[in-house]
């Protein structure tokens, strides 16, 4: 068992113990504080004034919605005022809200109704009805068209519009990915994104000051949230492109974040050893928080399938966490040493890893430290400080330790991923309660993972909480390559 981090590794505030931090997170007051609303608790938000600042003119709201419904940028032309819009008041902070009604247990539909009353039905988009790429390609494009045609209000709205996503990390990532089309097509500016956390882990939300849960019992909470989303400062977030090259076979049930691709290519500067198959299939996707391979992804895979098969048992974050804990105890994290050869679970059987380090263009093979190679069961590449419902497994490393290891201070916009390892469930438990930090493997600007069957026929992977079962074989390697997307997402800070 690893000892607690030494003085040279991880720093904590004086008088603060990790167990007490873990316990305090569960309290309602801490939830509200972490949500970034405590500083607004004494501020009265006038409903009419808030609505005036957020509400788009009716003709633009209707035109935008018609364009989305008809999937035609010109679908709302009939709403264009013949006299122009010079006298139409423009909102200071026009806002579009995407809400996943299936997130947040039974509170999603209630929150949707509150939001529609505070803003308008047209500006609160149900993700069951309107997909974010439809908004980008038709709704936002409709506003851009009218702005280019000289409509002053449309121009101001396109320049100042902000997005709020009510959902979990997967929902936020979905919206961010679709907004990324704007960068690719030169349609700047990209609207900044605020978050109403309705998921289970909500690590993206925590990282940008929106907290780990939404205080549904706080009646004025939604007004304060929208106010903060309209005035909060913005910051950048790295996103990471993943390419999976599969020899011959296909991923049977890929997650939403992983799409089949006609053709992708791996970095040719790192040669592939051994024979190549006659046919390969490619998948690609983007993540914002983490990519992992191993036992943690297997637990997540079992949980997601259980939740899809029996959704009535997963009604809200608390129920989800209880079910997730059950899977953690049953999938081999803790009992492998009692039931089978533990070496069969170690990633050393299937995984070879290369990285490009800080300020380097050369690939370097990175072995997991030998003293615990045999029983590392999960390798995680982390972009944010938060992982697994607000934990910080990388730790707050002191300058001397950073210098010794050749690391830099971890940030979500530094173009680097922090790679760490988790061993058996006992080690992971101590890491997740922040009694120790995870095993630091590397910081990387690019990662190449090579997997070959060994004793395994399949591996489990996940991106931002979306897991899948990856087929692997003995004859040919499966490759996973991760590189930073050249543009960054824009987030609203809730703190």
C-alpha positions as CSV (number, residue, x, y, z in Angstrom):
1,X,0.0,0.0,0.0
2,X,1.3,3.4,-0.9
3,X,2.2,5.8,1.9
4,X,0.5,9.3,2.1
5,X,2.2,11.8,-0.1
6,X,5.4,13.3,1.2
7,X,6.1,17.0,1.8
8,X,7.7,17.2,-1.6
9,X,4.7,15.8,-3.5
10,X,1.4,17.2,-2.4
11,X,0.4,20.3,-0.5
12,X,-2.7,20.9,1.6
13,X,-3.9,23.9,3.6
14,X,-2.9,24.0,7.3
15,X,-5.5,22.5,9.6
16,X,-7.4,20.9,6.7
17,X,-7.7,17.1,6.5
18,X,-8.8,15.2,3.5
19,X,-11.5,13.1,5.2
20,X,-13.2,16.2,6.5
21,X,-13.2,17.7,3.0
22,X,-14.9,14.6,1.7
23,X,-17.6,14.6,4.4
24,X,-18.2,18.4,4.0
25,X,-18.9,18.0,0.3
26,X,-22.0,16.1,1.0
27,X,-23.7,18.9,3.0
28,X,-26.3,21.1,1.4
29,X,-24.4,24.3,2.4
30,X,-21.2,23.1,0.8
31,X,-23.2,22.2,-2.3
32,X,-24.5,25.7,-2.5
33,X,-21.1,27.2,-1.8
34,X,-19.5,25.1,-4.5
35,X,-22.2,26.0,-6.9
36,X,-20.8,29.5,-6.9
37,X,-24.0,31.2,-5.7
38,X,-23.1,32.0,-2.1
39,X,-21.7,35.4,-3.0
40,X,-25.1,36.2,-4.6
41,X,-27.2,35.0,-1.7
42,X,-27.7,38.5,-0.4
43,X,-28.4,40.0,-3.8
44,X,-32.0,40.3,-4.9
45,X,-32.4,39.5,-8.5
46,X,-35.4,41.3,-10.1
47,X,-37.3,38.9,-12.3
48,X,-38.4,41.5,-14.9
49,X,-34.9,43.1,-15.1
50,X,-33.3,39.7,-15.6
51,X,-35.8,38.7,-18.3
52,X,-35.2,42.0,-20.1
53,X,-31.5,41.3,-20.2
54,X,-31.9,37.7,-21.5
55,X,-35.0,37.8,-23.7
56,X,-34.5,37.9,-27.5
57,X,-37.0,39.9,-29.6
58,X,-40.0,37.7,-30.6
59,X,-39.3,37.8,-34.4
60,X,-35.8,36.5,-33.9
61,X,-36.9,33.8,-31.4
62,X,-39.6,32.5,-33.8
63,X,-37.3,32.7,-36.9
64,X,-34.6,30.8,-35.0
65,X,-37.0,28.1,-33.9
66,X,-38.6,27.8,-37.4
67,X,-35.2,27.4,-39.0
68,X,-34.3,24.6,-36.6
69,X,-37.7,22.8,-37.1
70,X,-37.5,23.0,-40.9
71,X,-33.7,22.4,-40.9
72,X,-33.4,25.4,-43.2
73,X,-31.5,28.6,-42.5
74,X,-34.2,30.4,-44.5
75,X,-37.0,28.7,-42.7
76,X,-37.9,31.8,-40.5
77,X,-37.8,34.5,-43.2
78,X,-41.5,35.3,-42.8
79,X,-40.8,36.7,-39.3
80,X,-38.4,39.4,-40.6
81,X,-39.9,42.8,-39.9
82,X,-40.5,44.8,-43.1
83,X,-39.7,48.0,-41.3
84,X,-36.4,46.8,-40.0
85,X,-35.4,46.4,-36.3
86,X,-33.7,49.7,-35.5
87,X,-36.2,50.4,-32.8
88,X,-36.3,46.9,-31.3
89,X,-34.6,46.8,-27.9
90,X,-31.7,44.3,-27.9
91,X,-30.9,42.2,-24.8
92,X,-27.6,42.8,-23.1
93,X,-26.9,39.1,-22.5
94,X,-29.1,37.0,-24.9
95,X,-29.2,33.4,-23.7
96,X,-30.0,29.9,-25.0
97,X,-30.5,27.1,-22.6
98,X,-30.1,23.4,-23.5
99,X,-31.7,21.1,-21.0
100,X,-31.5,17.3,-20.8
101,X,-34.8,16.5,-19.1
102,X,-33.6,13.0,-18.3
103,X,-30.8,14.4,-16.1
104,X,-31.4,15.3,-12.5
105,X,-33.8,12.5,-11.8
106,X,-37.4,13.8,-11.7
107,X,-36.3,17.5,-11.4
108,X,-35.3,17.9,-15.1
109,X,-38.9,18.7,-16.3
110,X,-39.6,21.0,-13.4
111,X,-36.4,22.9,-14.1
112,X,-37.3,23.2,-17.8
113,X,-40.7,24.7,-16.9
114,X,-39.0,27.3,-14.6
115,X,-36.5,28.3,-17.2
116,X,-39.2,28.7,-19.9
117,X,-41.2,31.0,-17.6
118,X,-38.2,33.1,-16.7
119,X,-36.9,33.5,-20.3
120,X,-39.1,32.1,-23.1
121,X,-40.1,28.7,-24.5
122,X,-38.1,29.4,-27.7
123,X,-34.9,30.0,-25.9
124,X,-35.0,26.9,-23.7
125,X,-34.3,23.9,-26.0
126,X,-35.2,20.4,-24.9
127,X,-32.4,18.1,-26.1
128,X,-35.0,15.4,-26.8
129,X,-36.4,17.7,-29.4
130,X,-33.6,19.9,-30.6
131,X,-30.0,18.6,-30.9
132,X,-27.2,21.1,-30.4
133,X,-25.8,20.6,-33.9
134,X,-29.2,21.6,-35.3
135,X,-29.1,24.8,-33.3
136,X,-25.6,25.6,-34.6
137,X,-26.3,24.8,-38.3
138,X,-29.8,26.3,-38.5
139,X,-30.8,28.4,-35.5
140,X,-27.6,30.3,-35.0
141,X,-27.0,30.4,-38.7
142,X,-30.4,32.1,-39.1
143,X,-29.3,34.8,-36.7
144,X,-26.0,35.2,-38.6
145,X,-27.8,35.5,-41.9
146,X,-29.9,38.3,-40.6
147,X,-27.0,40.0,-39.0
148,X,-25.1,39.9,-42.3
149,X,-28.2,41.4,-44.0
150,X,-28.0,44.4,-41.8
151,X,-30.3,43.6,-38.9
152,X,-28.8,45.5,-36.0
153,X,-30.4,43.4,-33.3
154,X,-29.4,40.1,-34.9
155,X,-25.9,41.4,-35.1
156,X,-25.8,42.4,-31.4
157,X,-27.3,39.0,-30.3
158,X,-24.9,37.0,-32.4
159,X,-22.0,38.9,-30.8
160,X,-23.2,38.6,-27.2
161,X,-25.1,35.3,-27.0
162,X,-24.3,32.9,-24.3
163,X,-25.2,29.2,-23.8
164,X,-26.3,27.5,-20.6
165,X,-26.3,23.6,-20.5
166,X,-28.5,21.9,-17.9
167,X,-27.2,18.4,-17.7
168,X,-24.3,16.2,-16.8
169,X,-20.7,16.2,-18.1
170,X,-21.7,14.1,-21.2
171,X,-24.4,16.6,-22.1
172,X,-22.0,19.6,-21.7
173,X,-19.4,17.8,-23.8
174,X,-22.0,17.1,-26.5
175,X,-22.9,20.8,-26.7
176,X,-19.2,22.0,-26.6
177,X,-18.4,19.5,-29.5
178,X,-21.2,20.9,-31.7
179,X,-20.1,24.5,-30.9
180,X,-16.7,23.5,-32.1
181,X,-18.1,23.5,-35.7
182,X,-18.0,27.3,-35.4
183,X,-14.2,27.3,-35.1
184,X,-13.8,24.9,-37.9
185,X,-16.0,27.0,-40.3
186,X,-14.6,30.4,-39.2
187,X,-17.9,31.4,-37.6
188,X,-16.5,33.3,-34.6
189,X,-17.2,34.3,-31.9
190,X,-18.0,31.0,-30.2
191,X,-20.6,31.5,-27.5
192,X,-19.2,30.9,-23.9
193,X,-20.9,28.0,-22.0
194,X,-22.2,28.0,-18.4
195,X,-23.5,24.9,-16.6
196,X,-26.4,23.8,-14.4
197,X,-25.1,20.5,-13.0
198,X,-27.7,17.7,-13.3
199,X,-25.4,14.7,-13.7
200,X,-23.8,12.3,-11.3
201,X,-20.1,13.4,-11.3
202,X,-20.4,16.9,-12.7
203,X,-16.6,17.4,-12.9
204,X,-16.7,19.9,-15.7
205,X,-19.2,21.9,-13.7
206,X,-17.0,21.8,-10.6
207,X,-13.9,22.8,-12.5
208,X,-15.6,26.1,-13.6
209,X,-17.3,27.0,-10.4
210,X,-20.8,25.7,-11.0
211,X,-20.6,23.1,-8.3
212,X,-21.4,19.4,-8.0
213,X,-25.2,19.6,-7.8
214,X,-28.0,22.0,-8.4
215,X,-29.9,23.2,-5.2
216,X,-33.5,22.4,-6.4
217,X,-34.8,23.3,-3.0
218,X,-33.5,26.9,-3.3
219,X,-36.4,28.7,-5.0
220,X,-34.4,31.7,-6.1
221,X,-31.5,29.5,-7.3
222,X,-32.4,29.6,-11.0
223,X,-32.5,33.4,-11.1
224,X,-29.1,33.6,-9.5
225,X,-27.8,31.0,-11.9
226,X,-29.0,32.9,-15.0
227,X,-27.7,36.1,-13.6
228,X,-24.2,34.7,-13.0
229,X,-24.2,33.0,-16.4
230,X,-24.9,36.4,-18.0
231,X,-22.2,38.3,-16.2
232,X,-19.5,35.7,-15.3
233,X,-16.0,36.0,-16.7
234,X,-14.9,33.5,-19.4
235,X,-11.9,31.2,-19.6
236,X,-10.6,28.6,-22.0
237,X,-10.7,24.8,-22.0
238,X,-8.6,22.4,-23.9
239,X,-10.3,19.7,-25.9
240,X,-8.7,16.4,-27.0
241,X,-9.2,14.5,-30.3
242,X,-9.1,10.7,-30.0
243,X,-8.5,8.3,-32.9
244,X,-9.1,4.6,-32.4
245,X,-7.7,2.3,-35.1
246,X,-9.2,-1.2,-35.0
247,X,-7.8,-4.1,-37.0
248,X,-10.6,-5.6,-39.1
249,X,-13.4,-5.7,-36.4
250,X,-15.7,-3.0,-35.3
251,X,-16.8,-1.5,-32.0
252,X,-20.2,-3.1,-31.5
253,X,-21.8,-0.4,-29.4
254,X,-19.7,2.8,-29.5
255,X,-20.8,5.6,-27.2
256,X,-22.3,8.9,-28.4
257,X,-18.9,10.6,-28.1
258,X,-17.2,8.0,-30.5
259,X,-18.1,8.0,-34.1
260,X,-17.1,5.8,-37.0
261,X,-14.8,7.7,-39.4
262,X,-14.2,7.0,-43.1
263,X,-10.5,7.6,-42.8
264,X,-8.1,8.9,-40.2
265,X,-4.4,8.7,-39.8
266,X,-2.0,8.2,-37.0
267,X,1.2,10.2,-36.6
268,X,3.6,8.8,-39.1
269,X,6.7,10.0,-37.1
270,X,6.1,7.0,-34.7
271,X,6.5,3.8,-36.7
272,X,4.3,0.9,-36.1
273,X,6.2,-2.3,-35.4
274,X,5.0,-5.7,-36.7
275,X,2.6,-6.7,-39.5
276,X,-0.4,-4.6,-40.4
277,X,-3.8,-6.0,-41.1
278,X,-5.4,-5.9,-44.6
279,X,-8.3,-3.8,-43.3
280,X,-8.6,-1.3,-40.4
281,X,-11.6,0.6,-39.1
282,X,-11.4,4.1,-37.6
283,X,-13.4,5.8,-34.8
284,X,-12.9,9.3,-33.6
285,X,-14.2,11.6,-30.8
286,X,-13.4,14.5,-28.5
287,X,-13.1,14.6,-24.7
288,X,-12.8,17.5,-22.3
289,X,-12.2,15.9,-18.9
290,X,-10.5,12.5,-19.2
291,X,-9.8,9.3,-21.2
292,X,-9.2,6.1,-19.3
293,X,-8.6,2.4,-20.0
294,X,-9.0,-0.5,-17.6
295,X,-11.0,-1.4,-14.6
296,X,-12.6,2.0,-14.0
297,X,-14.0,1.9,-17.5
298,X,-15.3,-1.6,-17.0
299,X,-17.2,-0.5,-13.8
300,X,-18.6,2.5,-15.7
301,X,-19.7,0.2,-18.6
302,X,-21.6,-2.1,-16.2
303,X,-23.3,0.8,-14.5
304,X,-24.4,2.4,-17.8
305,X,-25.9,-0.8,-19.1
306,X,-27.7,-1.4,-15.8
307,X,-29.1,2.2,-15.9
308,X,-30.3,1.8,-19.4
309,X,-32.0,-1.5,-18.7
310,X,-33.6,-0.4,-15.4
311,X,-33.9,3.4,-15.5
312,X,-36.5,3.4,-12.7
313,X,-33.8,2.4,-10.2
314,X,-31.5,5.3,-11.2
315,X,-33.5,8.3,-10.3
316,X,-31.0,11.0,-9.5
317,X,-27.4,11.5,-8.4
318,X,-27.6,9.7,-5.0
319,X,-29.2,6.6,-6.5
320,X,-26.7,6.6,-9.3
321,X,-23.7,6.8,-6.9
322,X,-25.1,3.9,-4.8
323,X,-25.5,1.7,-7.9
324,X,-22.0,2.8,-9.1
325,X,-20.4,1.8,-5.8
326,X,-22.0,-1.6,-6.0
327,X,-20.5,-2.2,-9.4
328,X,-17.1,-1.0,-8.1
329,X,-17.2,-3.8,-5.5
330,X,-18.4,-6.5,-7.9
331,X,-16.3,-6.0,-11.1
332,X,-12.9,-7.2,-9.8
333,X,-11.4,-4.1,-8.2
334,X,-11.3,-5.7,-4.7
335,X,-11.8,-9.5,-5.1
336,X,-9.4,-10.4,-7.9
337,X,-6.6,-11.4,-5.6
338,X,-9.0,-13.9,-3.9
339,X,-10.6,-15.3,-7.1
340,X,-8.0,-15.5,-9.8
341,X,-4.4,-14.6,-10.9
342,X,-4.2,-10.8,-10.3
343,X,-1.6,-10.4,-13.1
344,X,-4.3,-11.2,-15.6
345,X,-6.0,-7.9,-14.7
346,X,-2.8,-5.8,-15.0
347,X,-2.6,-3.5,-18.1
348,X,1.0,-4.7,-18.6
349,X,-0.5,-7.6,-20.5
350,X,-2.0,-5.5,-23.2
351,X,-0.7,-1.9,-23.1
352,X,2.3,-0.1,-24.6
353,X,2.4,3.7,-24.3
354,X,4.3,6.5,-26.0
355,X,4.0,10.2,-25.3
356,X,5.2,13.6,-26.5
357,X,6.3,15.5,-23.4
358,X,6.3,19.2,-22.6
359,X,7.9,21.3,-25.5
360,X,8.9,18.1,-27.3
361,X,8.1,16.9,-30.8
362,X,9.6,13.4,-30.3
363,X,7.7,10.3,-29.2
364,X,9.0,8.7,-26.0
365,X,8.0,5.3,-24.7
366,X,6.7,5.6,-21.1
367,X,6.8,2.5,-18.9
368,X,4.5,2.4,-15.8
369,X,6.9,2.3,-12.8
370,X,8.2,-1.3,-12.3
371,X,7.4,-1.6,-8.6
372,X,3.7,-1.6,-9.3
373,X,3.5,-2.5,-13.0
374,X,2.0,-6.0,-12.4
375,X,-1.2,-4.8,-10.8
376,X,-2.0,-1.4,-12.4
377,X,-5.6,-1.8,-13.6
378,X,-6.5,1.6,-14.9
379,X,-4.6,4.4,-16.7
380,X,-6.2,7.8,-16.8
381,X,-5.3,10.8,-19.0
382,X,-6.8,13.8,-17.1
383,X,-7.4,17.3,-18.4
384,X,-9.2,18.9,-15.4
385,X,-8.4,19.0,-11.7
386,X,-11.7,17.2,-11.0
387,X,-12.3,13.5,-11.6
388,X,-14.8,11.0,-10.1
389,X,-17.2,13.6,-8.6
390,X,-14.8,16.3,-7.5
391,X,-11.6,14.4,-6.5
392,X,-8.2,15.5,-7.5
393,X,-6.1,12.3,-8.0
394,X,-3.2,14.2,-9.5
395,X,-2.9,16.3,-6.4
396,X,-1.6,19.8,-5.7
397,X,2.1,19.2,-6.4
398,X,4.8,21.4,-4.8
399,X,7.3,23.3,-7.0
400,X,10.2,21.1,-6.0
401,X,8.4,17.9,-6.9
402,X,7.3,19.4,-10.2
403,X,10.9,20.4,-11.0
404,X,12.2,17.0,-10.0
405,X,9.8,15.1,-12.3
406,X,9.9,17.6,-15.1
407,X,6.3,18.5,-14.7
408,X,4.5,21.9,-14.8
409,X,1.5,23.0,-12.8
410,X,-1.6,21.4,-14.2
411,X,-4.2,23.6,-15.8
412,X,-7.2,22.9,-18.1
413,X,-5.8,25.2,-20.8
414,X,-2.1,24.3,-20.9
415,X,-2.1,21.9,-23.8
416,X,-1.1,18.9,-21.5
417,X,-2.8,15.8,-20.1
418,X,-1.8,14.4,-16.7
419,X,-1.4,10.6,-16.9
420,X,-1.7,8.6,-13.7
421,X,-2.3,5.0,-12.7
422,X,-4.7,3.2,-10.3
423,X,-4.0,-0.2,-8.9
424,X,-6.5,-2.5,-7.2
425,X,-9.7,-1.1,-5.6
426,X,-8.0,-0.4,-2.2
427,X,-5.5,1.9,-3.9
428,X,-8.2,3.6,-5.9
429,X,-10.3,4.1,-2.8
430,X,-7.5,5.9,-0.9
431,X,-6.9,8.0,-4.0
432,X,-10.6,8.9,-4.4
433,X,-10.8,9.9,-0.7
434,X,-7.7,12.1,-1.2
435,X,-5.7,10.3,1.5
436,X,-3.0,9.7,-1.2
437,X,-2.4,10.9,-4.7
438,X,-2.5,8.6,-7.7
439,X,0.8,7.3,-9.2
440,X,2.1,10.0,-11.5
441,X,3.2,8.6,-14.9
442,X,3.7,11.6,-17.2
443,X,2.4,14.8,-18.5
444,X,1.9,14.7,-22.3
445,X,1.0,16.9,-25.2
446,X,0.1,13.7,-27.3
447,X,-0.4,10.1,-26.4
448,X,-0.2,6.8,-28.4
449,X,-1.5,3.7,-26.7
450,X,-1.0,0.3,-28.4
451,X,-3.1,-2.7,-27.2
452,X,-2.7,-6.3,-28.2
453,X,-4.7,-9.2,-26.7
454,X,-2.4,-11.3,-24.6
455,X,-4.7,-13.0,-22.1
456,X,-7.5,-10.5,-22.9
457,X,-10.1,-10.6,-25.8
458,X,-11.4,-7.1,-25.0
459,X,-10.6,-4.0,-23.1
460,X,-12.8,-1.3,-21.6
461,X,-12.3,2.4,-22.3
462,X,-14.2,5.6,-21.5
463,X,-14.2,9.3,-22.4
464,X,-15.8,11.7,-20.0
465,X,-17.9,9.0,-18.4
466,X,-19.0,7.4,-21.7
467,X,-17.7,3.8,-21.7
468,X,-17.4,1.2,-24.3
469,X,-16.1,-2.4,-24.8
470,X,-13.1,-2.4,-27.2
471,X,-12.3,-5.7,-29.0
472,X,-8.6,-6.6,-29.1
473,X,-6.7,-9.6,-30.5
474,X,-3.3,-11.3,-30.5
475,X,-2.4,-11.0,-34.1
476,X,-2.7,-7.2,-34.7
477,X,-2.5,-4.1,-32.5
478,X,-5.3,-1.7,-31.7
479,X,-4.1,1.9,-31.5
480,X,-5.5,4.9,-29.6
481,X,-3.9,8.3,-30.4
482,X,-4.8,11.5,-28.5
483,X,-3.9,15.0,-29.7
484,X,-5.1,18.4,-28.6
485,X,-7.7,20.1,-30.8
486,X,-6.1,23.3,-32.2
487,X,-8.9,25.5,-30.8
488,X,-10.2,25.9,-27.3
489,X,-13.7,25.9,-25.9
490,X,-14.9,29.0,-24.0
491,X,-16.5,28.5,-20.6
492,X,-18.2,30.9,-18.2
493,X,-16.8,30.8,-14.7
494,X,-19.5,30.5,-12.0
495,X,-17.3,31.5,-9.1
